[in-house]
Short mmCIF file of C-alpha atoms and ligand atoms in Angstrom, two decimals:
data_model
loop_
_atom_site.label_atom_id
_atom_site.label_comp_id
_atom_site.label_asym_id
_atom_site.label_seq_id
_atom_site.Cartn_x
_atom_site.Cartn_y
_atom_site.Cartn_z
CA PRO Y 1 -0.05 0.16 0.06
CA VAL Y 2 1.13 3.82 -0.66
CA ILE Y 3 2.38 5.60 2.37
CA ILE Y 4 3.25 8.71 0.93
CA ARG Y 5 1.90 10.67 -2.04
CA ALA Y 6 3.20 13.77 -3.36
CA GLU Y 7 0.94 15.44 -5.77
CA GLN Y 8 2.16 18.19 -8.22
CA VAL Y 9 4.43 19.61 -5.54
CA GLU Y 10 6.58 22.43 -6.52
CA LYS Y 11 9.09 24.76 -4.51
CA TYR Y 12 10.44 27.91 -5.43
CA TYR Y 13 13.00 30.01 -3.55
CA PRO Y 14 12.49 32.55 -2.40
CA GLN Y 15 8.89 32.27 -1.77
CA PRO Y 16 6.89 35.63 -2.65
CA SER Y 17 9.24 36.99 -5.38
CA GLU Y 18 9.04 38.28 -8.84
CA ASN Y 19 12.50 36.55 -9.81
CA ARG Y 20 12.07 33.59 -7.82
CA ILE Y 21 13.83 30.23 -8.76
CA GLN Y 22 12.05 26.89 -9.25
CA VAL Y 23 13.95 24.37 -7.18
CA ILE Y 24 11.18 21.73 -7.88
CA SER Y 25 9.04 22.00 -10.77
CA PRO Y 26 5.70 19.97 -10.45
CA THR Y 27 6.19 16.34 -9.41
CA ASP Y 28 4.43 13.50 -8.49
CA LEU Y 29 5.70 10.57 -6.61
CA SER Y 30 4.80 7.90 -4.08
CA ILE Y 31 6.14 5.61 -1.87
CA SER Y 32 5.02 2.35 -0.70
CA ALA Y 33 5.30 -0.14 2.02
CA GLY Y 34 8.03 -2.70 1.20
CA GLU Y 35 10.31 -0.50 -1.16
CA ILE Y 36 13.56 1.10 -1.17
CA VAL Y 37 13.21 4.29 -3.37
CA ALA Y 38 16.44 6.13 -4.34
CA LEU Y 39 15.95 9.70 -5.23
CA LEU Y 40 19.34 10.37 -7.63
CA GLY Y 41 20.70 13.61 -8.94
CA PRO Y 42 23.57 16.04 -8.99
CA SER Y 43 24.20 18.24 -6.35
CA GLY Y 44 21.68 21.08 -6.60
CA SER Y 45 19.02 19.46 -8.22
CA GLY Y 46 16.76 19.65 -5.41
CA LYS Y 47 16.82 16.54 -3.70
CA SER Y 48 17.08 17.59 -0.20
CA THR Y 49 14.28 20.17 -0.91
CA LEU Y 50 12.11 17.13 -2.09
CA LEU Y 51 12.97 15.18 1.20
CA ARG Y 52 11.88 18.24 3.41
CA MET Y 53 8.65 18.41 1.75
CA LEU Y 54 7.97 14.66 1.87
CA THR Y 55 9.00 14.67 5.69
CA GLY Y 56 7.02 17.72 6.35
CA LEU Y 57 9.86 19.76 7.30
CA SER Y 58 9.00 22.17 4.79
CA ALA Y 59 5.81 23.24 2.86
CA PRO Y 60 5.47 22.94 -0.85
CA SER Y 61 4.93 26.10 -2.41
CA ALA Y 62 2.17 24.28 -4.53
CA GLY Y 63 0.78 20.88 -4.39
CA VAL Y 64 0.22 18.63 -1.68
CA VAL Y 65 1.85 15.89 0.15
CA TYR Y 66 -0.35 12.97 1.70
CA TRP Y 67 0.43 10.37 4.27
CA HIS Y 68 -1.98 7.69 4.01
CA GLU Y 69 -4.10 9.99 1.91
CA LYS Y 70 -4.43 12.85 4.29
CA PRO Y 71 -2.66 15.93 3.87
CA ILE Y 72 0.62 15.89 5.78
CA SER Y 73 -0.62 18.72 7.83
CA THR Y 74 -3.39 16.82 9.33
CA ALA Y 75 -1.67 13.29 9.15
CA ASP Y 76 0.02 11.19 11.87
CA VAL Y 77 3.29 10.82 10.33
CA ASN Y 78 6.27 9.04 12.21
CA VAL Y 79 9.57 9.44 10.19
CA SER Y 80 13.30 9.63 10.96
CA ILE Y 81 15.94 11.27 8.82
CA VAL Y 82 19.60 10.03 8.47
CA PHE Y 83 22.03 12.95 7.52
CA GLN Y 84 25.19 13.20 5.98
CA SER Y 85 27.08 14.83 8.70
CA PHE Y 86 25.47 12.60 11.40
CA ALA Y 87 24.30 15.33 13.44
CA LEU Y 88 25.00 13.74 16.57
CA PHE Y 89 24.48 15.39 20.05
CA PRO Y 90 28.50 15.65 20.97
CA TRP Y 91 27.95 16.20 24.92
CA LEU Y 92 25.66 13.00 24.82
CA THR Y 93 27.00 9.22 24.92
CA VAL Y 94 26.00 7.01 22.29
CA LEU Y 95 23.40 5.36 24.43
CA GLU Y 96 22.05 8.90 25.25
CA ASN Y 97 21.93 9.96 21.85
CA VAL Y 98 19.95 7.16 20.78
CA GLU Y 99 17.52 7.52 23.75
CA ALA Y 100 17.18 11.27 22.87
CA PRO Y 101 14.37 10.83 20.45
CA LEU Y 102 12.23 8.60 22.95
CA LYS Y 103 12.99 10.90 25.58
CA ALA Y 104 11.58 13.72 23.80
CA ARG Y 105 8.44 11.60 22.99
CA GLY Y 106 8.00 11.07 26.52
CA MET Y 107 8.76 7.23 26.89
CA GLU Y 108 9.72 6.08 30.56
CA ALA Y 109 13.26 5.55 31.24
CA THR Y 110 13.33 1.40 31.31
CA GLU Y 111 11.58 1.05 28.26
CA ARG Y 112 13.67 3.73 26.36
CA ARG Y 113 16.94 2.20 27.68
CA LYS Y 114 15.54 -1.40 26.78
CA ARG Y 115 14.69 -0.43 23.25
CA SER Y 116 18.17 1.81 22.81
CA LEU Y 117 20.23 -1.14 23.66
CA LYS Y 118 18.46 -3.58 21.31
CA ILE Y 119 18.59 -1.18 18.23
CA LEU Y 120 22.22 -0.53 19.34
CA ASP Y 121 22.74 -4.30 19.23
CA THR Y 122 21.22 -4.50 15.74
CA VAL Y 123 23.32 -2.16 13.97
CA GLY Y 124 26.55 -3.74 15.48
CA LEU Y 125 27.10 -0.98 18.21
CA ASP Y 126 26.97 -3.43 21.17
CA GLY Y 127 29.64 -2.68 23.61
CA PHE Y 128 29.86 1.08 22.78
CA GLN Y 129 26.91 2.59 24.62
CA ALA Y 130 29.13 4.51 26.76
CA ALA Y 131 31.41 6.15 24.12
CA TYR Y 132 31.01 9.74 23.07
CA PRO Y 133 30.80 10.53 19.24
CA LYS Y 134 34.12 11.95 19.27
CA GLU Y 135 35.76 8.58 20.04
CA LEU Y 136 34.26 6.86 17.31
CA SER Y 137 35.14 6.48 13.51
CA GLY Y 138 33.07 8.04 10.78
CA GLY Y 139 31.53 4.75 10.30
CA MET Y 140 30.47 3.95 13.92
CA ARG Y 141 29.38 7.48 14.21
CA GLN Y 142 26.87 6.88 11.07
CA ARG Y 143 25.82 3.52 12.77
CA VAL Y 144 24.68 5.64 15.83
CA GLY Y 145 22.89 7.93 13.49
CA PHE Y 146 21.07 4.86 12.18
CA ALA Y 147 20.18 3.55 15.38
CA ARG Y 148 18.65 6.79 16.52
CA ALA Y 149 16.89 7.08 13.44
CA LEU Y 150 15.56 3.47 13.65
CA VAL Y 151 14.61 3.52 17.62
CA VAL Y 152 11.45 5.44 17.13
CA GLU Y 153 10.42 2.57 14.64
CA PRO Y 154 9.63 5.16 11.80
CA GLU Y 155 7.04 4.04 9.27
CA VAL Y 156 9.43 5.60 6.62
CA LEU Y 157 13.36 5.94 7.07
CA PHE Y 158 14.63 8.69 5.22
CA MET Y 159 18.33 9.16 4.41
CA ASP Y 160 19.94 12.27 3.08
CA GLU Y 161 23.41 11.09 1.60
CA PRO Y 162 23.90 8.94 4.60
CA PHE Y 163 27.13 7.38 3.15
CA SER Y 164 28.81 10.50 1.31
CA ALA Y 165 30.99 11.57 4.44
CA LEU Y 166 32.62 7.92 4.83
CA ASP Y 167 35.74 6.35 3.14
CA VAL Y 168 34.60 3.99 -0.01
CA LEU Y 169 35.16 0.69 1.99
CA THR Y 170 33.20 2.10 5.02
CA ALA Y 171 30.49 3.05 3.05
CA GLU Y 172 30.19 -0.21 1.28
CA ASN Y 173 30.35 -2.13 4.19
CA LEU Y 174 27.64 -0.20 5.95
CA ARG Y 175 25.70 0.04 2.71
CA SER Y 176 25.37 -3.72 2.26
CA GLU Y 177 24.70 -4.52 6.17
CA LEU Y 178 21.88 -2.03 5.71
CA LEU Y 179 20.71 -4.15 2.77
CA GLU Y 180 21.15 -7.34 4.59
CA LEU Y 181 19.19 -6.22 7.66
CA TRP Y 182 16.32 -4.85 5.45
CA GLN Y 183 16.28 -8.03 3.39
CA LYS Y 184 16.09 -10.06 6.62
CA LYS Y 185 13.32 -7.67 7.84
CA THR Y 186 15.20 -6.84 11.07
CA ILE Y 187 15.14 -2.94 10.55
CA PRO Y 188 11.76 -1.51 12.17
CA THR Y 189 10.69 0.61 9.22
CA LYS Y 190 8.05 -0.18 6.54
CA ALA Y 191 10.02 1.79 3.49
CA ILE Y 192 13.42 3.71 2.89
CA PHE Y 193 13.91 6.95 0.91
CA LEU Y 194 17.11 7.32 0.15
CA VAL Y 195 18.70 10.46 -1.41
CA THR Y 196 22.17 10.06 -3.22
CA HIS Y 197 24.06 11.64 -5.91
CA ASN Y 198 25.71 8.14 -6.15
CA ILE Y 199 24.52 6.01 -8.99
CA GLU Y 200 25.91 2.64 -7.89
CA GLU Y 201 24.54 3.30 -4.60
CA ALA Y 202 21.23 3.86 -6.11
CA VAL Y 203 21.51 0.91 -8.23
CA LEU Y 204 22.77 -1.49 -5.44
CA LEU Y 205 20.00 -0.31 -3.04
CA ALA Y 206 17.09 0.73 -4.74
CA ASP Y 207 13.72 -1.04 -5.84
CA ARG Y 208 12.99 2.07 -7.62
CA ILE Y 209 14.89 5.08 -8.45
CA ILE Y 210 13.58 8.52 -9.37
CA VAL Y 211 16.04 10.80 -11.10
CA LEU Y 212 16.39 14.59 -10.76
CA GLY Y 213 18.15 16.07 -13.74
CA ARG Y 214 20.61 18.81 -13.66
CA ASN Y 215 18.24 21.88 -14.30
CA PRO Y 216 16.70 22.37 -10.79
CA GLY Y 217 13.85 20.38 -10.21
CA HIS Y 218 13.22 18.58 -13.46
CA VAL Y 219 12.30 14.91 -13.04
CA ARG Y 220 13.49 13.11 -15.82
CA THR Y 221 11.41 10.56 -17.38
CA ASP Y 222 13.46 10.31 -20.72
CA PHE Y 223 15.81 7.96 -19.54
CA LYS Y 224 16.52 4.74 -21.43
CA VAL Y 225 17.77 2.16 -19.25
CA SER Y 226 19.38 -1.34 -21.01
CA LEU Y 227 20.37 -4.14 -19.30
CA SER Y 228 23.03 -6.40 -20.25
CA HIS Y 229 23.55 -9.89 -19.25
CA PRO Y 230 26.79 -11.56 -19.42
P1 ADP N 301 20.53 18.85 -3.56
O1 ADP N 301 20.14 18.24 -1.80
O2 ADP N 301 20.13 18.07 -4.84
O3 ADP N 301 21.87 19.33 -3.68
P2 ADP N 301 18.99 21.23 -2.67
O4 ADP N 301 17.50 20.79 -2.53
O5 ADP N 301 19.60 21.18 -1.36
O6 ADP N 301 19.49 20.54 -3.71
O7 ADP N 301 19.04 22.66 -3.40
C1 ADP N 301 18.40 22.79 -4.64
C2 ADP N 301 18.36 24.37 -5.03
O8 ADP N 301 17.78 25.10 -4.31
C3 ADP N 301 20.01 24.80 -4.95
O9 ADP N 301 20.07 25.48 -5.98
C4 ADP N 301 19.81 25.82 -3.68
O10 ADP N 301 20.87 26.45 -3.69
C5 ADP N 301 18.35 25.86 -3.51
N1 ADP N 301 18.05 26.22 -2.23
C6 ADP N 301 17.69 25.07 -1.51
N2 ADP N 301 17.22 25.51 -0.14
C7 ADP N 301 17.27 26.88 -0.37
C8 ADP N 301 16.78 27.99 0.60
N3 ADP N 301 16.18 27.67 1.67
N4 ADP N 301 16.80 29.27 -0.08
C9 ADP N 301 17.08 29.53 -1.20
N5 ADP N 301 17.49 28.57 -2.17
C10 ADP N 301 17.56 26.99 -1.75
P1 ADP N 302 11.40 26.31 3.95
O1 ADP N 302 11.15 27.53 3.26
O2 ADP N 302 11.49 25.30 2.80
O3 ADP N 302 10.53 26.19 5.02
P2 ADP N 302 14.07 27.30 4.84
O4 ADP N 302 13.96 28.46 4.16
O5 ADP N 302 13.80 27.72 6.25
O6 ADP N 302 12.85 26.07 4.36
O7 ADP N 302 15.26 26.54 4.45
C1 ADP N 302 15.23 25.16 4.81
C2 ADP N 302 16.58 24.82 4.76
O8 ADP N 302 17.48 25.01 3.51
C3 ADP N 302 17.77 25.26 5.99
O9 ADP N 302 18.28 24.07 6.40
C4 ADP N 302 18.53 26.23 5.29
O10 ADP N 302 19.87 26.25 6.07
C5 ADP N 302 18.64 25.68 4.02
N1 ADP N 302 19.07 26.62 2.95
C6 ADP N 302 18.84 28.11 3.07
N2 ADP N 302 19.49 28.89 2.08
C7 ADP N 302 19.95 27.95 1.02
C8 ADP N 302 20.45 28.20 -0.18
N3 ADP N 302 20.66 29.33 -0.76
N4 ADP N 302 20.98 27.00 -0.51
C9 ADP N 302 20.99 25.81 -0.03
N5 ADP N 302 19.98 25.65 1.14
C10 ADP N 302 19.63 26.87 1.79
#
Protein backbone atom coordinates (compact mmCIF):
# COMPACT_ATOMS: atom_id res chain seq x y z
CA PRO A 1 0.00 0.00 0.00
CA VAL A 2 0.99 3.59 -0.66
CA ILE A 3 2.28 5.42 2.42
CA ILE A 4 3.33 8.78 1.01
CA ARG A 5 2.04 10.43 -2.12
CA ALA A 6 3.14 13.76 -3.51
CA GLU A 7 0.78 15.40 -5.95
CA GLN A 8 2.09 18.16 -8.18
CA VAL A 9 4.43 19.48 -5.50
CA GLU A 10 6.54 22.48 -6.40
CA LYS A 11 9.08 24.58 -4.59
CA TYR A 12 10.54 27.94 -5.40
CA TYR A 13 12.88 30.26 -3.54
CA PRO A 14 12.53 32.86 -2.28
CA GLN A 15 8.86 32.35 -1.60
CA PRO A 16 7.12 35.61 -2.54
CA SER A 17 9.19 37.12 -5.31
CA GLU A 18 9.10 38.20 -8.93
CA ASN A 19 12.39 36.57 -9.81
CA ARG A 20 11.92 33.41 -7.85
CA ILE A 21 13.88 30.29 -8.71
CA GLN A 22 11.97 27.09 -9.24
CA VAL A 23 13.79 24.34 -7.37
CA ILE A 24 11.18 21.62 -7.85
CA SER A 25 8.83 21.78 -10.82
CA PRO A 26 5.45 20.03 -10.48
CA THR A 27 6.22 16.50 -9.38
CA ASP A 28 4.16 13.40 -8.59
CA LEU A 29 5.66 10.54 -6.67
CA SER A 30 4.75 7.87 -4.16
CA ILE A 31 6.44 5.65 -1.60
CA SER A 32 4.88 2.29 -0.79
CA ALA A 33 5.37 -0.21 2.01
CA GLY A 34 8.12 -2.70 1.32
CA GLU A 35 10.23 -0.64 -1.05
CA ILE A 36 13.49 1.23 -1.06
CA VAL A 37 13.18 4.29 -3.28
CA ALA A 38 16.29 6.22 -4.29
CA LEU A 39 16.18 9.86 -5.30
CA LEU A 40 19.17 10.35 -7.56
CA GLY A 41 20.51 13.60 -8.94
CA PRO A 42 23.53 15.88 -9.01
CA SER A 43 24.27 18.37 -6.27
CA GLY A 44 21.83 21.28 -6.37
CA SER A 45 19.13 19.40 -8.27
CA GLY A 46 16.65 19.69 -5.41
CA LYS A 47 16.93 16.34 -3.63
CA SER A 48 17.05 17.73 -0.09
CA THR A 49 14.27 20.14 -0.90
CA LEU A 50 12.05 17.27 -2.03
CA LEU A 51 12.99 15.23 1.06
CA ARG A 52 12.05 18.12 3.33
CA MET A 53 8.65 18.43 1.67
CA LEU A 54 7.94 14.69 1.91
CA THR A 55 8.76 14.69 5.63
CA GLY A 56 6.88 17.86 6.47
CA LEU A 57 9.99 19.88 7.35
CA SER A 58 9.13 22.36 4.65
CA ALA A 59 5.86 23.23 2.98
CA PRO A 60 5.52 22.95 -0.81
CA SER A 61 4.99 26.22 -2.67
CA ALA A 62 2.19 24.40 -4.51
CA GLY A 63 0.74 20.89 -4.49
CA VAL A 64 0.09 18.53 -1.60
CA VAL A 65 1.93 15.75 0.21
CA TYR A 66 -0.35 13.01 1.53
CA TRP A 67 0.41 10.41 4.18
CA HIS A 68 -2.10 7.59 3.96
CA GLU A 69 -4.21 9.87 1.78
CA LYS A 70 -4.40 12.57 4.45
CA PRO A 71 -2.68 15.91 3.82
CA ILE A 72 0.59 15.85 5.73
CA SER A 73 -0.49 18.84 7.84
CA THR A 74 -3.22 16.76 9.49
CA ALA A 75 -1.66 13.31 9.18
CA ASP A 76 -0.04 11.17 11.83
CA VAL A 77 3.56 11.22 10.60
CA ASN A 78 6.28 8.98 11.99
CA VAL A 79 9.57 9.54 10.16
CA SER A 80 13.24 9.69 10.90
CA ILE A 81 16.04 11.22 8.89
CA VAL A 82 19.65 10.04 8.72
CA PHE A 83 21.95 12.91 7.75
CA GLN A 84 25.22 12.96 5.85
CA SER A 85 26.86 14.86 8.73
CA PHE A 86 25.53 12.38 11.36
CA ALA A 87 24.15 15.30 13.43
CA LEU A 88 24.82 13.61 16.78
CA PHE A 89 24.82 15.45 20.08
CA PRO A 90 28.56 15.61 20.97
CA TRP A 91 27.90 16.03 24.70
CA LEU A 92 25.81 12.85 24.92
CA THR A 93 27.02 9.26 24.94
CA VAL A 94 26.05 6.82 22.21
CA LEU A 95 23.24 5.43 24.34
CA GLU A 96 21.99 8.90 25.32
CA ASN A 97 22.02 9.96 21.66
CA VAL A 98 19.86 6.98 20.70
CA GLU A 99 17.55 7.50 23.68
CA ALA A 100 17.07 11.20 22.89
CA PRO A 101 14.12 10.88 20.48
CA LEU A 102 12.33 8.48 22.85
CA LYS A 103 12.91 10.86 25.74
CA ALA A 104 11.48 13.67 23.64
CA ARG A 105 8.38 11.54 23.14
CA GLY A 106 8.04 11.06 26.87
CA MET A 107 8.87 7.37 27.01
CA GLU A 108 9.63 5.99 30.43
CA ALA A 109 13.33 5.40 31.26
CA THR A 110 13.43 1.60 31.57
CA GLU A 111 11.57 1.02 28.30
CA ARG A 112 13.68 3.68 26.59
CA ARG A 113 16.89 1.99 27.63
CA LYS A 114 15.70 -1.45 26.64
CA ARG A 115 14.73 -0.35 23.14
CA SER A 116 17.89 1.67 22.64
CA LEU A 117 20.19 -1.20 23.64
CA LYS A 118 18.34 -3.53 21.32
CA ILE A 119 18.70 -1.27 18.29
CA LEU A 120 22.38 -0.61 19.13
CA ASP A 121 22.89 -4.34 19.02
CA THR A 122 21.10 -4.55 15.64
CA VAL A 123 23.38 -1.96 14.03
CA GLY A 124 26.56 -3.52 15.42
CA LEU A 125 27.23 -1.11 18.28
CA ASP A 126 26.93 -3.55 21.13
CA GLY A 127 29.45 -2.50 23.79
CA PHE A 128 29.76 1.11 22.57
CA GLN A 129 26.91 2.62 24.56
CA ALA A 130 29.14 4.61 26.95
CA ALA A 131 31.37 6.09 24.22
CA TYR A 132 31.11 9.67 23.03
CA PRO A 133 30.74 10.45 19.30
CA LYS A 134 34.22 12.01 19.09
CA GLU A 135 35.76 8.71 20.18
CA LEU A 136 34.23 6.89 17.22
CA SER A 137 35.19 6.54 13.56
CA GLY A 138 32.92 8.02 10.89
CA GLY A 139 31.41 4.64 10.13
CA MET A 140 30.61 3.99 13.79
CA ARG A 141 29.14 7.47 14.14
CA GLN A 142 26.82 6.82 11.26
CA ARG A 143 25.77 3.56 12.90
CA VAL A 144 24.69 5.71 15.85
CA GLY A 145 22.83 7.89 13.36
CA PHE A 146 21.01 4.82 12.04
CA ALA A 147 20.24 3.57 15.55
CA ARG A 148 18.85 6.92 16.62
CA ALA A 149 16.69 7.08 13.49
CA LEU A 150 15.40 3.53 13.84
CA VAL A 151 14.73 3.48 17.57
CA VAL A 152 11.40 5.26 17.08
CA GLU A 153 10.35 2.61 14.55
CA PRO A 154 9.65 5.18 11.85
CA GLU A 155 7.08 4.22 9.26
CA VAL A 156 9.46 5.57 6.61
CA LEU A 157 13.20 5.98 7.08
CA PHE A 158 14.67 8.91 5.14
CA MET A 159 18.38 9.06 4.44
CA ASP A 160 20.07 12.15 2.99
CA GLU A 161 23.44 11.10 1.52
CA PRO A 162 24.07 8.81 4.51
CA PHE A 163 27.29 7.32 3.13
CA SER A 164 28.79 10.38 1.45
CA ALA A 165 30.96 11.45 4.37
CA LEU A 166 32.52 8.00 4.72
CA ASP A 167 35.50 6.49 2.93
CA VAL A 168 34.66 4.09 0.12
CA LEU A 169 35.23 0.85 1.99
CA THR A 170 33.35 1.93 5.12
CA ALA A 171 30.49 3.15 2.96
CA GLU A 172 30.35 -0.15 1.10
CA ASN A 173 30.30 -2.18 4.31
CA LEU A 174 27.61 -0.11 5.92
CA ARG A 175 25.53 -0.14 2.75
CA SER A 176 25.60 -3.90 2.36
CA GLU A 177 24.87 -4.42 6.07
CA LEU A 178 21.88 -2.12 5.81
CA LEU A 179 20.59 -4.01 2.78
CA GLU A 180 21.03 -7.33 4.54
CA LEU A 181 19.16 -6.14 7.63
CA TRP A 182 16.39 -4.78 5.41
CA GLN A 183 16.10 -8.01 3.46
CA LYS A 184 15.97 -10.02 6.69
CA LYS A 185 13.25 -7.61 7.89
CA THR A 186 15.32 -6.79 10.98
CA ILE A 187 14.93 -3.03 10.46
CA PRO A 188 11.85 -1.57 12.15
CA THR A 189 10.58 0.51 9.24
CA LYS A 190 8.16 -0.08 6.36
CA ALA A 191 9.97 1.81 3.60
CA ILE A 192 13.24 3.57 2.93
CA PHE A 193 13.75 6.75 0.93
CA LEU A 194 17.39 7.34 0.01
CA VAL A 195 18.73 10.62 -1.33
CA THR A 196 22.02 10.20 -3.17
CA HIS A 197 24.17 11.58 -5.97
CA ASN A 198 25.88 8.20 -6.26
CA ILE A 199 24.41 6.17 -9.10
CA GLU A 200 26.04 2.93 -7.97
CA GLU A 201 24.57 3.32 -4.51
CA ALA A 202 21.12 3.92 -5.97
CA VAL A 203 21.35 0.88 -8.24
CA LEU A 204 22.65 -1.40 -5.50
CA LEU A 205 20.12 -0.41 -2.86
CA ALA A 206 16.92 0.70 -4.51
CA ASP A 207 13.90 -1.11 -5.89
CA ARG A 208 13.01 2.07 -7.75
CA ILE A 209 15.00 5.14 -8.73
CA ILE A 210 13.64 8.63 -9.24
CA VAL A 211 16.01 10.90 -11.14
CA LEU A 212 16.27 14.66 -10.81
CA GLY A 213 17.97 16.32 -13.76
CA ARG A 214 20.75 18.89 -13.61
CA ASN A 215 18.32 21.70 -14.29
CA PRO A 216 16.79 22.30 -10.88
CA GLY A 217 13.73 20.29 -10.12
CA HIS A 218 13.16 18.55 -13.41
CA VAL A 219 12.20 14.95 -12.85
CA ARG A 220 13.60 13.14 -15.86
CA THR A 221 11.39 10.65 -17.57
CA ASP A 222 13.41 10.42 -20.75
CA PHE A 223 15.93 7.87 -19.52
CA LYS A 224 16.53 4.78 -21.56
CA VAL A 225 17.93 1.96 -19.50
CA SER A 226 19.36 -1.13 -21.09
CA LEU A 227 20.28 -4.22 -19.17
CA SER A 228 23.11 -6.34 -20.34
CA HIS A 229 23.58 -9.93 -19.33
CA PRO A 230 26.99 -11.53 -19.32
P1 LIG B 1 20.42 18.89 -3.54
O1 LIG B 1 19.93 18.28 -2.26
O2 LIG B 1 20.06 18.08 -4.74
O3 LIG B 1 21.88 19.21 -3.51
P2 LIG B 1 18.93 21.20 -2.67
O4 LIG B 1 17.52 20.77 -2.49
O5 LIG B 1 19.77 21.35 -1.45
O6 LIG B 1 19.64 20.26 -3.74
O7 LIG B 1 18.96 22.59 -3.41
C1 LIG B 1 18.37 22.80 -4.67
C2 LIG B 1 18.54 24.25 -5.07
O8 LIG B 1 17.76 25.07 -4.24
C3 LIG B 1 19.95 24.77 -4.94
O9 LIG B 1 20.19 25.63 -6.02
C4 LIG B 1 19.94 25.51 -3.62
O10 LIG B 1 20.90 26.52 -3.57
C5 LIG B 1 18.53 26.05 -3.57
N1 LIG B 1 17.99 26.17 -2.20
C6 LIG B 1 17.79 25.17 -1.34
N2 LIG B 1 17.25 25.60 -0.19
C7 LIG B 1 17.11 26.94 -0.34
C8 LIG B 1 16.60 27.99 0.48
N3 LIG B 1 16.12 27.75 1.69
N4 LIG B 1 16.63 29.24 0.00
C9 LIG B 1 17.10 29.50 -1.24
N5 LIG B 1 17.58 28.57 -2.07
C10 LIG B 1 17.58 27.29 -1.63
P1 LIG C 1 11.39 26.42 3.88
O1 LIG C 1 11.20 27.78 3.29
O2 LIG C 1 11.29 25.35 2.87
O3 LIG C 1 10.57 26.16 5.09
P2 LIG C 1 13.97 27.36 4.82
O4 LIG C 1 13.98 28.54 3.94
O5 LIG C 1 13.76 27.54 6.28
O6 LIG C 1 12.90 26.26 4.32
O7 LIG C 1 15.33 26.57 4.57
C1 LIG C 1 15.39 25.19 4.70
C2 LIG C 1 16.81 24.74 4.69
O8 LIG C 1 17.48 25.20 3.51
C3 LIG C 1 17.62 25.20 5.85
O9 LIG C 1 18.29 24.08 6.39
C4 LIG C 1 18.59 26.21 5.28
O10 LIG C 1 19.81 26.16 5.96
C5 LIG C 1 18.76 25.72 3.85
N1 LIG C 1 19.09 26.82 2.92
C6 LIG C 1 18.75 28.10 3.06
N2 LIG C 1 19.21 28.83 2.02
C7 LIG C 1 19.84 27.97 1.19
C8 LIG C 1 20.51 28.10 -0.07
N3 LIG C 1 20.62 29.26 -0.72
N4 LIG C 1 21.03 26.99 -0.62
C9 LIG C 1 20.91 25.80 0.00
N5 LIG C 1 20.28 25.62 1.18
C10 LIG C 1 19.76 26.69 1.77
